[in-house]
Each structure stands twice: as C-alpha cells, then as structure tokens.
XYZ file of C-alpha atoms in Angstrom:
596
model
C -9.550 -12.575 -4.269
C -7.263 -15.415 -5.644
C -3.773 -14.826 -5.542
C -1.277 -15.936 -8.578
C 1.809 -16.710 -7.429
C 4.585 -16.704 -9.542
C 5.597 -20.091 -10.704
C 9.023 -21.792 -9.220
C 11.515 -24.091 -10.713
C 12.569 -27.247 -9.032
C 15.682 -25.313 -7.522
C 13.378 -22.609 -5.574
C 11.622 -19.591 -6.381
C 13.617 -17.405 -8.809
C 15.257 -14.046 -7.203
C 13.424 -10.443 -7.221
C 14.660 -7.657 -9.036
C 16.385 -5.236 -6.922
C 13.755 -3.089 -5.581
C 10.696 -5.180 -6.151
C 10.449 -6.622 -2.543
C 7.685 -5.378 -0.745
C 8.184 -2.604 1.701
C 7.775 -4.592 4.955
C 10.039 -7.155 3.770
C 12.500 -4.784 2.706
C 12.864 -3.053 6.461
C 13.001 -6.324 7.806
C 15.423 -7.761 5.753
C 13.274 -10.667 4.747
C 13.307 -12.723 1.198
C 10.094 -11.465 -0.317
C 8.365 -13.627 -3.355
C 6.899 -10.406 -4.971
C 3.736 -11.853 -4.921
C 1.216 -8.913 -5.052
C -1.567 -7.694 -3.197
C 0.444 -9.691 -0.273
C 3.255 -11.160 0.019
C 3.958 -15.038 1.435
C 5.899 -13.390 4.300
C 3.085 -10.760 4.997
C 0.491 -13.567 4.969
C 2.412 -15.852 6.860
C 2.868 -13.231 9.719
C -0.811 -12.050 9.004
C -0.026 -8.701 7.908
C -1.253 -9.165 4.412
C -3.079 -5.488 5.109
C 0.496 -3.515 5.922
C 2.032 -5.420 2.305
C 2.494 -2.434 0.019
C 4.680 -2.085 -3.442
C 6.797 0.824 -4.271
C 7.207 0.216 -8.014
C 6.887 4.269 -8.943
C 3.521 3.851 -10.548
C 1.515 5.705 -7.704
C 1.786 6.777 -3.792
C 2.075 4.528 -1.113
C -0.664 4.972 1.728
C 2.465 5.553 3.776
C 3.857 7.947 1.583
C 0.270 9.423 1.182
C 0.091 9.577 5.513
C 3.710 11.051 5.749
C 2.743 13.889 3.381
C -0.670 14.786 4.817
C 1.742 14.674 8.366
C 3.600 17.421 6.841
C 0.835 19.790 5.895
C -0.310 19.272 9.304
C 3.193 20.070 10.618
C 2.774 23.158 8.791
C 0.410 24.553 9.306
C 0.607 24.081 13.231
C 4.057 26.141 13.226
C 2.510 28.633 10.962
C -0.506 28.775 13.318
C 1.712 28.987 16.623
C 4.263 31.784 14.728
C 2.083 33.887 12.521
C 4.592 36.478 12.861
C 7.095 34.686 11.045
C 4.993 32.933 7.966
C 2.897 33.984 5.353
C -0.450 31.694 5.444
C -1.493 30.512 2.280
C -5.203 31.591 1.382
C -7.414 30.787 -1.021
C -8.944 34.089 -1.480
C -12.822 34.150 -2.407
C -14.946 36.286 -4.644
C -16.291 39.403 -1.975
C -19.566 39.769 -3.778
C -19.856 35.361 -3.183
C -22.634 33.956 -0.320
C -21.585 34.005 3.043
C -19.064 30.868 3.362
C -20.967 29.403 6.370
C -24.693 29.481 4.325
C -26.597 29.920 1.345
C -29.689 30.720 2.771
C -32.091 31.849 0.422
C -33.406 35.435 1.404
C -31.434 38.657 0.305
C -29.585 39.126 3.460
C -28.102 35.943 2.866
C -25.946 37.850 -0.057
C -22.789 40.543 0.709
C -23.641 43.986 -0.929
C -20.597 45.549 -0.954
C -17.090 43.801 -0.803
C -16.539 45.729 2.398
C -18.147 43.234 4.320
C -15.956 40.160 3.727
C -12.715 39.546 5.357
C -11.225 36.864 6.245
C -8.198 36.734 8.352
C -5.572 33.150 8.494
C -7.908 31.885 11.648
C -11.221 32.204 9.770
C -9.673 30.720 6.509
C -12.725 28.056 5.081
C -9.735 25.889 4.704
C -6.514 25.990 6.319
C -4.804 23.856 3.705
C -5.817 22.473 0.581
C -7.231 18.901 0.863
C -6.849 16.518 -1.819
C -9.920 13.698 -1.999
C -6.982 10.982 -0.011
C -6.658 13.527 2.316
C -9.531 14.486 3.683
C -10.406 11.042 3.664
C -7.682 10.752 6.365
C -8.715 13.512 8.175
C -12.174 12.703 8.406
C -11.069 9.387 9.819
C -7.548 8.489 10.886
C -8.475 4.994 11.694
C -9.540 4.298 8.132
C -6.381 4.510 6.515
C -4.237 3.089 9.198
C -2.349 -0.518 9.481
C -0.712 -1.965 11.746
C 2.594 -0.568 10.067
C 1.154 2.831 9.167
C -0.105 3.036 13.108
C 3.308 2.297 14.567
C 5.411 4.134 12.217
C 3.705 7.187 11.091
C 0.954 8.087 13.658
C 3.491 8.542 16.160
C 4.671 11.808 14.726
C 1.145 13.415 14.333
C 0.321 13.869 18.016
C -3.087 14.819 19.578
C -1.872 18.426 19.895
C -0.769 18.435 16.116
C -4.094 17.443 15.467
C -6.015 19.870 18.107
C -3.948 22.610 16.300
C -5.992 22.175 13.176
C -9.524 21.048 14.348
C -12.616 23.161 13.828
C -12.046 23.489 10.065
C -15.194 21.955 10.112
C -17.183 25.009 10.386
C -15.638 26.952 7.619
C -15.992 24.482 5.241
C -18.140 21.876 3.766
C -16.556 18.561 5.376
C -18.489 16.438 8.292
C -16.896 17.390 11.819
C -13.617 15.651 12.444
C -13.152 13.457 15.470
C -11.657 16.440 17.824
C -14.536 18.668 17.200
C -16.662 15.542 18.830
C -14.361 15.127 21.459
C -14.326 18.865 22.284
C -18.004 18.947 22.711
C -18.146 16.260 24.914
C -15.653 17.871 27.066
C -18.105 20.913 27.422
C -21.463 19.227 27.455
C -21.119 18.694 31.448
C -19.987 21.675 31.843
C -22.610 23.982 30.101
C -24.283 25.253 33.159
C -21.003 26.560 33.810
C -21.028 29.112 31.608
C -25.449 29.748 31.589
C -25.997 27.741 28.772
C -29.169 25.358 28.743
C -29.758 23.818 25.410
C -30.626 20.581 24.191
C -27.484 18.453 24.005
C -28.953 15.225 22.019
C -29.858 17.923 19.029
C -26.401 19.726 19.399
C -24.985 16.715 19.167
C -26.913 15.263 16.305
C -26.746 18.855 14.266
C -23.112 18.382 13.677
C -23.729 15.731 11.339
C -26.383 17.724 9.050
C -26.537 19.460 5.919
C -24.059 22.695 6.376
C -27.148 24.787 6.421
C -28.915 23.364 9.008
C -25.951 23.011 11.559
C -25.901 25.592 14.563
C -23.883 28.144 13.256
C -19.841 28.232 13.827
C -20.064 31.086 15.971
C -21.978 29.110 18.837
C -19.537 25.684 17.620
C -16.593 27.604 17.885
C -17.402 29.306 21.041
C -17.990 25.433 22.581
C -14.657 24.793 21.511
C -13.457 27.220 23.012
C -14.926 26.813 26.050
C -13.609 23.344 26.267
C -10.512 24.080 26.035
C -10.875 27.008 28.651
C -11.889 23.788 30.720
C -8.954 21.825 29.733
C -6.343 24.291 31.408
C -3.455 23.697 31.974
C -4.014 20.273 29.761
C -2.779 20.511 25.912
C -5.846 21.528 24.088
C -5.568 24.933 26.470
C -3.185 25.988 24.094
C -5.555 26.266 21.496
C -8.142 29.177 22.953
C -6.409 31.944 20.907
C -7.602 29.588 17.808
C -10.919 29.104 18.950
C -11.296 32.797 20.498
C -10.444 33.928 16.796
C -12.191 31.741 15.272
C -15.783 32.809 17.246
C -14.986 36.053 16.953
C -14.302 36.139 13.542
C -17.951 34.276 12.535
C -20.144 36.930 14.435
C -20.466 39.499 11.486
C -21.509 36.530 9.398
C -24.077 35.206 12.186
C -25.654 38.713 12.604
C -26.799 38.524 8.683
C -28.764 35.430 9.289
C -32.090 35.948 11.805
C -32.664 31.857 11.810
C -29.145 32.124 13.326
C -29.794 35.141 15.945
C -30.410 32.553 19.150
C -26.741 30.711 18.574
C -25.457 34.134 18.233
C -27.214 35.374 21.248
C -25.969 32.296 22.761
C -22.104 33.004 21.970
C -22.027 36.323 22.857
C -22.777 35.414 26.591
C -20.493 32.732 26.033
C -17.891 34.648 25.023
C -18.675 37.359 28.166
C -18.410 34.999 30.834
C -15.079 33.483 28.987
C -13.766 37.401 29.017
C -14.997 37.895 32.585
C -13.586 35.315 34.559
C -10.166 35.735 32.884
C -10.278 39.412 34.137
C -10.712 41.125 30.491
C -13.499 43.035 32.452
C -13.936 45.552 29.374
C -14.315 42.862 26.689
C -16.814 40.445 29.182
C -18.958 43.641 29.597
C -18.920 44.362 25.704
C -20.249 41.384 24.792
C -22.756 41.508 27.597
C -24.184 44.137 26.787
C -24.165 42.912 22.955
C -26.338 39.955 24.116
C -28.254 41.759 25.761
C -29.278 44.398 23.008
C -29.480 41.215 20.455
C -32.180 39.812 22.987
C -34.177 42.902 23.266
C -34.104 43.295 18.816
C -35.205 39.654 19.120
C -37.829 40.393 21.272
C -37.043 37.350 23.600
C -38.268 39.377 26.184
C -41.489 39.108 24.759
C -41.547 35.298 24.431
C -45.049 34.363 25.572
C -46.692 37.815 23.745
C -47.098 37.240 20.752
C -50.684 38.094 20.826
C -49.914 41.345 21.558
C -47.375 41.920 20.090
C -50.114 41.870 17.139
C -51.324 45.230 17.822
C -47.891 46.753 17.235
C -47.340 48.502 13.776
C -44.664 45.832 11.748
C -43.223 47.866 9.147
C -39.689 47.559 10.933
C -39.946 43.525 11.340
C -36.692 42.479 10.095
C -35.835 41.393 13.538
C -38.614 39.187 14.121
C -36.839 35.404 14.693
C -38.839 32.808 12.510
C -41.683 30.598 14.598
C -40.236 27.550 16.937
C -40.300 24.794 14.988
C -41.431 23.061 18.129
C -41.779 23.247 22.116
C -37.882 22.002 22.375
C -37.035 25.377 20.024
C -38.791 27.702 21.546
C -37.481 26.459 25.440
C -34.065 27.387 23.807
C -35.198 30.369 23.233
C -36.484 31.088 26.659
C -33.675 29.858 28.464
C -31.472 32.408 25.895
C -33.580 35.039 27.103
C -33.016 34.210 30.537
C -29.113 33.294 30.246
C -28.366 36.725 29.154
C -30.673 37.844 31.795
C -28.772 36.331 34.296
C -25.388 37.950 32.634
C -26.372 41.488 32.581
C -27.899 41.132 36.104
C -25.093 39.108 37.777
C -22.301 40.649 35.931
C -23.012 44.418 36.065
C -22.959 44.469 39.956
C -19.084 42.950 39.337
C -18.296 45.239 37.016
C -20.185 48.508 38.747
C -22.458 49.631 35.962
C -26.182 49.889 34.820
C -27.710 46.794 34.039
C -28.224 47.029 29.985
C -31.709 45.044 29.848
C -34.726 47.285 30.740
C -37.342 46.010 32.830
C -40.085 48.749 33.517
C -44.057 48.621 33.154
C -43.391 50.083 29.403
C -44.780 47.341 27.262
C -41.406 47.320 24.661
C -39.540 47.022 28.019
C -41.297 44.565 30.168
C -39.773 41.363 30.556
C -42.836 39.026 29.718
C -40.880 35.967 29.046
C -42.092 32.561 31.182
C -40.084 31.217 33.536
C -37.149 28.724 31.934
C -37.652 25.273 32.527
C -35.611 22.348 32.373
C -35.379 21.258 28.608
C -36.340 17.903 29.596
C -39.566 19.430 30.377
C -39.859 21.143 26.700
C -39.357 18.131 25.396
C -41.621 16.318 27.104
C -44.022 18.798 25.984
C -44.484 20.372 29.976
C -44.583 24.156 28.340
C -45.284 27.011 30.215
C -46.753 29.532 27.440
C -46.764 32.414 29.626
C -49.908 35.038 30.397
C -47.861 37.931 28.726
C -47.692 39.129 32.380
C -44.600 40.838 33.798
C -42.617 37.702 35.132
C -39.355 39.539 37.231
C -41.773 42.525 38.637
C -44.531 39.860 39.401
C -42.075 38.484 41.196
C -41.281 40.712 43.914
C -44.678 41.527 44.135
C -46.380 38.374 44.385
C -43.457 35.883 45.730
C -44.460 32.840 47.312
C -47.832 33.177 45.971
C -47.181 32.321 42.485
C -48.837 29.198 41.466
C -46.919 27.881 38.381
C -44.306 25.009 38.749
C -41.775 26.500 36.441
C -41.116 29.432 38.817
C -39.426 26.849 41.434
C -37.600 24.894 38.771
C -33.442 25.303 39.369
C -32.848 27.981 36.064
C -36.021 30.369 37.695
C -34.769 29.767 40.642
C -31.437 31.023 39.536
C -32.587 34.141 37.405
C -34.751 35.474 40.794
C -31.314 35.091 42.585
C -29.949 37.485 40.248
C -32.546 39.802 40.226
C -32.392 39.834 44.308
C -28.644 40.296 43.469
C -28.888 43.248 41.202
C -31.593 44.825 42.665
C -29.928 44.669 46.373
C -26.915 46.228 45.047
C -29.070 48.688 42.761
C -30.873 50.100 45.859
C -28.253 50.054 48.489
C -26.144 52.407 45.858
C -29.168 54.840 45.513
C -28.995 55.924 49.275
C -27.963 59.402 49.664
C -28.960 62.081 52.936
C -32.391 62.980 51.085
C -33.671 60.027 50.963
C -34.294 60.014 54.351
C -36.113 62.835 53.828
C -38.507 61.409 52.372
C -38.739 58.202 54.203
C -39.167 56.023 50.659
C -35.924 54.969 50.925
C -36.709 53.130 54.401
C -40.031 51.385 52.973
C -37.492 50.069 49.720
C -34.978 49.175 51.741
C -37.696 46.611 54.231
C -39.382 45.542 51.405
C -36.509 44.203 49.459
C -34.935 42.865 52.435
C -38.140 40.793 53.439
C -37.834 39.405 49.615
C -34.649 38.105 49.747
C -35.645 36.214 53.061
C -38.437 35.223 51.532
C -37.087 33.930 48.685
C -34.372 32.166 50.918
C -36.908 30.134 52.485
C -38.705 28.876 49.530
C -34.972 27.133 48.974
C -33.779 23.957 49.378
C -32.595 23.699 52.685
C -28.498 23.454 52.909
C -28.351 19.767 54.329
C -30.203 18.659 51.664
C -28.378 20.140 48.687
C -25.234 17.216 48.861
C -28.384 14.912 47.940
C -29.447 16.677 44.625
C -28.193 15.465 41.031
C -25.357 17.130 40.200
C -26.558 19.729 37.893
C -29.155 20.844 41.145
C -26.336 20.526 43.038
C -24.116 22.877 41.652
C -26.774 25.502 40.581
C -28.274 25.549 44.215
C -24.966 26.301 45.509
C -24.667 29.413 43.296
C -28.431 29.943 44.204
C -27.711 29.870 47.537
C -24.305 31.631 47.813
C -26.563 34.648 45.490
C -29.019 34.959 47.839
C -26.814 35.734 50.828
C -24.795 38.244 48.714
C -28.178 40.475 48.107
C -28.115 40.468 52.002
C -24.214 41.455 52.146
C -24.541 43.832 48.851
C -27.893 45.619 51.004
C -26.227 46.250 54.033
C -22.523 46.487 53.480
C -22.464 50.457 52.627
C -23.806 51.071 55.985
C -21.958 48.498 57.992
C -19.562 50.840 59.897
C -21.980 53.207 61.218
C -25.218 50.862 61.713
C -24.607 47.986 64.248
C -27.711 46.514 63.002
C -26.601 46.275 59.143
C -23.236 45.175 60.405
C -24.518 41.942 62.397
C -26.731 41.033 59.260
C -24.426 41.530 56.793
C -22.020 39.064 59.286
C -24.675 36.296 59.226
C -25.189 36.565 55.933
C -21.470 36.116 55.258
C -21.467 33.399 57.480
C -24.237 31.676 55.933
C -21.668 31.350 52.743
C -19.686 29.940 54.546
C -21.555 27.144 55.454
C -22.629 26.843 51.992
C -18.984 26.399 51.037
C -18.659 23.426 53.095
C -21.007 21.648 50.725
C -18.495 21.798 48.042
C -16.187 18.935 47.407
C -12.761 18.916 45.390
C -14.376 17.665 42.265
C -17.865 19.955 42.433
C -14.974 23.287 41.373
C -14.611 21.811 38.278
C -18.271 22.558 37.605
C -18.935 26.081 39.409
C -20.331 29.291 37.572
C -17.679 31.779 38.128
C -19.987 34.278 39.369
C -19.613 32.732 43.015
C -16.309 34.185 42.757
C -17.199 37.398 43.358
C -20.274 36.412 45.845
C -17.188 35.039 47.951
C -15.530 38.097 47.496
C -18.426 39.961 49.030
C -18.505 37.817 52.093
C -14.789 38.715 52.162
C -15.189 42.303 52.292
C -17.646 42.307 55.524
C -15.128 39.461 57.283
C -12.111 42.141 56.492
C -14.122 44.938 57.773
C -15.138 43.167 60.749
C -10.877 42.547 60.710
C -10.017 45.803 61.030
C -13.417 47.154 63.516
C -12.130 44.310 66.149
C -8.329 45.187 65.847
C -8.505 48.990 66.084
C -11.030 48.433 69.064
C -10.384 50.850 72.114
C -9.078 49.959 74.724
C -7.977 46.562 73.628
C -8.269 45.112 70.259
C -10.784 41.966 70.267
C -10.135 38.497 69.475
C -10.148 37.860 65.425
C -9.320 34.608 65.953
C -13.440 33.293 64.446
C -12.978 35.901 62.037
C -9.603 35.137 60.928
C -10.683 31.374 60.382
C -13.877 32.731 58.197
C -10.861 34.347 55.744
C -8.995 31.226 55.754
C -11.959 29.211 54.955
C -13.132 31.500 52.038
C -9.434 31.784 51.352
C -9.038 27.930 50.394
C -12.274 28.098 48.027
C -11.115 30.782 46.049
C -7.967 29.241 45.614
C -9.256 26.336 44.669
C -11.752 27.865 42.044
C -9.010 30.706 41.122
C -6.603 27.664 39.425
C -9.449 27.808 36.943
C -10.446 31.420 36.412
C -8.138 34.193 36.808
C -10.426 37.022 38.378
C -11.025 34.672 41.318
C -7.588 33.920 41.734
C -7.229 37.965 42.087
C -9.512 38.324 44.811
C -8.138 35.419 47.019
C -4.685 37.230 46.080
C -6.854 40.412 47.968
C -7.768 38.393 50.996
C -4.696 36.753 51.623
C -2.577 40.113 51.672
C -5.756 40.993 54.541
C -4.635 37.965 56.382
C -0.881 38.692 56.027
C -1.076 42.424 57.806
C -0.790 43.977 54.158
C-alpha cells in the first residue's frame, strides 16, 4: 500500500498535536511524523508492524491483548479459589441437545430437565469470547508483534494459559494450542495407563466437525493424564480441572452408543488414575463401571456376531454401530481387552471378585480375538476370531495355539493377567476340605505348569534391553506378572510347606533380575501395576526376613535377603515419585528393613 505522507514546509515537518504520536514513539520519546499505517521512525527501525494509533476511534491490539489477559487472569483465580468467587455462567435451556452433540436419534435429546447440570468446571464456556478474542486464543502468535510479544505476553504465562485449556470440548471452537501440546505429552505414554488406540486418528479427530471428534470424556481424561505425567511440573496443578472436567462429561457420553468405546476407554482411564494415587474405592468404581459398559457392549463378543444372530433383539439398544473399518473395530478389541486387563490385574490389589464373567455360558464367554498391534489393523492383518472361547482356550490349549496374534505384546499381556488373577483366585479357595477331595491338588499342578509354560513361550530376559521401547516396557510388566502368579500361588502356604517357600523365593528372585533391566528413564513409562507385583516379591523376601532371624539356635545370615529388599526398595522408590500407592509400599518395606 502507498503511504501519503504529510507534506513539509521548507523549515521541517510541522509539529503533531499532542497525543497524535504513535504509541511506540511515544514510550520512546521519539519525534513521530504521524504518518499512518507506520510511522517514518517505525519504518526506519523496521517495526512498521508494532506502529499503532490511539486516536479514541477503536481498541488498540494492545489494548485488545491486555484485556483478553485480564479475563484470563480471572478466571484462573476464580478457578484456583472457587470458594471465594461466584463463576459467571451462561445458563442453557435443560430441555436443549446435549452441549457436546446433536446427534440425530432420540437419545440424543434430554427428557426431563433433571438430567442437565452443569457445574463452573463443565461450563461450555468459561468466559465469554468476543470474535478478537477467540481469535487470540485460538492462536497467540497471530496477533502478536514484536511490541505486543515483549510487553504483554510476559504477563500471560504458560500456567495462566494451562489454567484455562480444554474449553475446547465444551464448546464449538478448534482445540487451542495446549490441548495439542497435552496430547503429545500422553501419546508415549498410553501404554501406561492400557490404552492402545490409533494415535494418527486421535490426533487428526481434534480438528473435525464437533460431532465427529472423540468425545470430551476420553479428551479430557488424556488431559488429565498428561498432567498426572507432568508431576511435580506446572501443568500438575491442573488435574483437579481435568479430573472434573472427565467426570463431569460421562452422563453425557453414556446417552450416545457411537460414543460407548471412548467412554469405555475413560472409565479405565480414570481407574488406573484413582488406583495408583491410592483412592482404592474410586479406581475400583470405575473398574468395575468399565467393565459392566463392556459386557452391555458386548465387546466380549467381538468376533460373534454370527451368533449372536440367533439371540432374540428386542432389548438392542446397546448394540454399538458396525466398525467403520478394520482400524475401528481393533479399537474396539483392544477396549475389550484393556478393561480386561483392569478388572483382572486390579481386583487381586484390591482383594475382590473380578467383575467380568468368563464361564462356558454363551452371554458370559469371552469370545473376543486376541488384540493386536494397531499397526496390524491398519495394515489390514485382522484376526476375525472363530467365536471360540479365547482366555479358557487358553489354559487349555497353551502353546498349541496356532494364530500369530496370541504372541503379539497386548495378548501376551492380557494371558499374564489372567495367570495373575487366576493364581491368586485359586490359592484363596484352599481350605482343609479340599484336600478331601484331592481336586484342589490337580488345580493347583495344572495352573502351576501354565504359568511355566507360559513363561517359556517369553522373550528371554537378556533379550528384552534389545526390544523397541513400547516391547520393552510391556515385557517387563509381562514378565514381572508372570512371576507374581508363582508368588500369589504359593505364598499362603509358604510357612508351613518348604517346597512352596523355595518356589515362591525363586520366583521373587526372578523379579529381581527383571528389575535390573530397567534404566532411570524406562520409570517414566511403567504401568503401575508392577507396583504391586514388587510388592508381592516383597512380602516372600520379608517372610523369609523374619523365618531366618527367629531361627533356633542361631538366627541365619539375611545378609542376600536383606540386599533383595534394598534392591526392590530402590525401584519402588523410584516408581513411587510418580504414583502414590507405590510409594506406600516401599514406605512398608523400608520400615521391614529398619527393625519396625
């Protein structure tokens, strides 16, 4: 564009009004021609993009920034005190569509004004947006200069702006750059927390149509889970926001069967998050609510459909909607099998039933194929399944089995936790009459041959530091699994039977030697549940403690199993910084090392 400048005299250019100098010229003291949409002095010191009027008629971007600042101020203190503020709301009609979707389909409207609340958390919009503003919000580096940059994005900090991110789902604006940055935080740390899904289409979904995003309870859940990960960094500060906000979008996911795998998803999510922050009572609720959502989804079933056919359908309400392809329906299987691997896993910890049935009732036969890598469902590498019982199979068939996806990391991981479960399961059964009737004795051999059967069909220990480090990680927890079946058989009978107390020993010592494949950076990435697979091994090392130093005459040397405690010890403390119901049980073992 041309620029007019004013016209001068022969005795120089003819003085300003007061006030009509540009802004930069006015902080820096400098004679300013007027000359509009940039100065001489702002072009001369190439800064024609920071030269900016204030003549009264209309905001200055500056002006525009400091005020969006202050909103943002806001509504972080009113976040952080809640106590002490009144949120502003925009309150919404109760008999309105669900704020997250408009699906089409009468469950997709409220019928009664019961179901709709909305607490400060769950808010669509945390503050009202003018058009300017959410332009900034959307993208901070559009609107800056290099004035605006140095003089107003100072005062909005990164935790400022983590206070408000994740507005996104509650409203109908793209993602803003944290909720990005949160997700890449969690992506390689997924398998941390059981879930397998396909990260190119997570990542791509946050920049569809509202309706066809993954729904905010699975986003939110993410975010929270990232900044779980980022303790005791600043977006840590921030899980209360996130645990709200998941928790508050579950009614609205449970209306929506398209939806039912994300919620599935979250719940486990939100379990393991519980769990290893030793909120046993909440981890187990949702656990067992992922677990029932699975079963009225019939993922169990995955791989039946055909005869599923022959079933009456005048209750299918629950049925999910077909795949849309192979990569939809391996996210589906994996669901299944993540909140298999929750109930199974997680039940022993917390000393109950496991909630998903598994029997040779055809409503409660687990039928699902083994998961897969995604890689391979995208690829198109599909096991369909036979509609055969896969877990039961299992155990009966073993090493026998013929299909490639039963050796793939994930299966590899779900047998571990039915070896887990079912050690534990079994070993609690025993009472006097069982020996009466000598079943007991046939259980207890044939489920201690499977777990060494399954232990061989592993890969071996010195090759594990050599797998990618997804393999790596999960064949640790594999691994580590595997010998706590062995500790979780034999430890009730490890006082009185010299035989189930030198197994239960080399199986504890066998974790051991698994722990010395973990480096410093490989606890960043660990499934909690090895916590409590240490703690096992702990238990038989502290027995062993106590046999060798009440021993008659003399007490025995401890000094082998002293250094086993120490060793498990400095894992648990290392994985305990992150999640608070390890850090309990190495609390546990080093009071057993201290005499306490």
């Amino acid at each position: 564009m041309a620029e007019e400048r004013k016209p001068t005299t022969s005795t120089g250019p003819s003085p300003l009004q007061r006030g009509k100098a540009c802004l930069r010229c006015r902080k820096r003291k400098m004679r300013c021609d007027g000359v509009k949409p940039a100065c001489a002095q702002c072009v001369r010191a190439k800064k024609a993009d920071a030269c900016e009027y204030d003549d009264g008629k209309g905001k200055t971007r500056t002006q525009i920034m400091r005020e969006h600042i202050a909103r943002l101020e806001a509504r972080v203190r009113e976040l952080e005190n809640p106590e002490q503020s009144a949120p502003s709301m925009t309150l919404f009609d109760p008999h309105a569509l669900s704020p997250y979707y408009s699906e089409s389909s009468s469950s997709s409207s409220y019928d009664s004004p019961g179901k709709l609340s909305y607490s400060a958390s769950a808010s669509p919009t945390p503050f009202p947006l003018g058009e300017q503003d959410a332009r900034n919000m959307m993208s901070p580096l559009s609107v800056s200069t290099p004035e605006v940059d140095a003089s107003v994005w100072e005062s909005l900090n990164f935790a400022n702006l983590a206070s408000v991110s994740g507005v996104s789902s509650f409203n109908n604006m793209e993602a803003p750059p944290l909720d990005h940055i949160l997700l890449e935080i969690f992506v390689p740390h997924r398998h941390q927390c059981g879930l397998d899904i396909h990260v190119g289409r997570l990542r791509d979904s946050m920049n569809l149509p509202l309706e066809e995003q993954r729904h905010p309870v699975l986003m939110n859940a993410i975010f929270l889970w990232a900044c779980y990960l980022s303790r005791p960094g600043t977006l840590s500060q921030y899980e209360q926001l996130y645990l709200s906000r998941t928790t508050a979008a579950i009614g609205d996911a449970m209306q929506y069967p398209s939806k039912a795998v994300d919620l599935i998803q979250a719940c486990c999510m939100l379990s393991v998050y519980y769990l290893s922050n030793g909120r046993l009572l909440e981890g187990s609720y949702y656990s067992a609510a992922a677990s029932t959502l699975a079963l009225q989804c019939r993922l169990h079933h995955i791989g039946s459909e055909a005869q599923s056919m022959n079933v009456d359908t005048w209750d299918a309400s629950f049925d999910l909607p077909p795949p849309k392809d192979n990569v939809e329906r391996g996210e589906r299987i994996s669901a299944f099998w993540q909140v298999y691997n929750l109930d199974r896993c997680w039940s022993v910890v917390l000393r109950r039933p496991a909630t998903l049935p598994d029997s040779d009732h055809p409503m409660a036969s687990i039928t699902t194929p083994w998961p897969q890598r995604i890689s391979d469902y995208e690829n198109g590498e599909l096991d369909a399944g036979s509609g055969s019982p896969t877990i039961r199979a299992f155990f009966v068939q073993q090493g026998q089995s013929t299909s490639l996806s039963s050796f793939s990391p994930a299966a590899l991981r779900v047998k571990a936790s039915a070896l887990f479960e079912g050690a534990n399961r079994l070993s609690s059964s025993w009472s006097p009459r069982s020996l009466a009737t000598g079943s007991f004795s046939e259980n207890f051999s044939a489920f201690e041959h499977s777990i060494i059967r399954f232990t061989t069909t592993l890969l071996p220990l010195h090759q594990v530091g050599g797998a990618i480090p997804d393999d790596k990680y999960a064949l640790i927890v594999i691994h580590s699994l595997a010998h706590a079946s062995m500790i979780r058989l034999h430890t009730p009978f490890m006082r009185d039977d010299a035989v189930s107390r030198e197994k239960a020993l080399r199986a504890a010592r066998s974790m051991i030697h698994v722990t010395k494949l973990i480096t410093d950076a490989d606890f960043e990435f660990l499934d909690p549940v090895i916590g409590p697979c240490w703690a096992s091994a702990a238990k038989v090392f502290e027995t062993e403690l106590t046999r060798l130093q009440t021993s008659w005459p003399d007490p025995l040397n401890t000094m082998e199993v002293r250094g086993d405690l120490e060793t498990l010890l400095y894992v648990m403390t290392k994985l305990g910084a992150k999640f608070p119901l390890v850090a309990y049980h190495s609390a546990k073992v080093q009071s057993c090392l201290d005499g306490e």
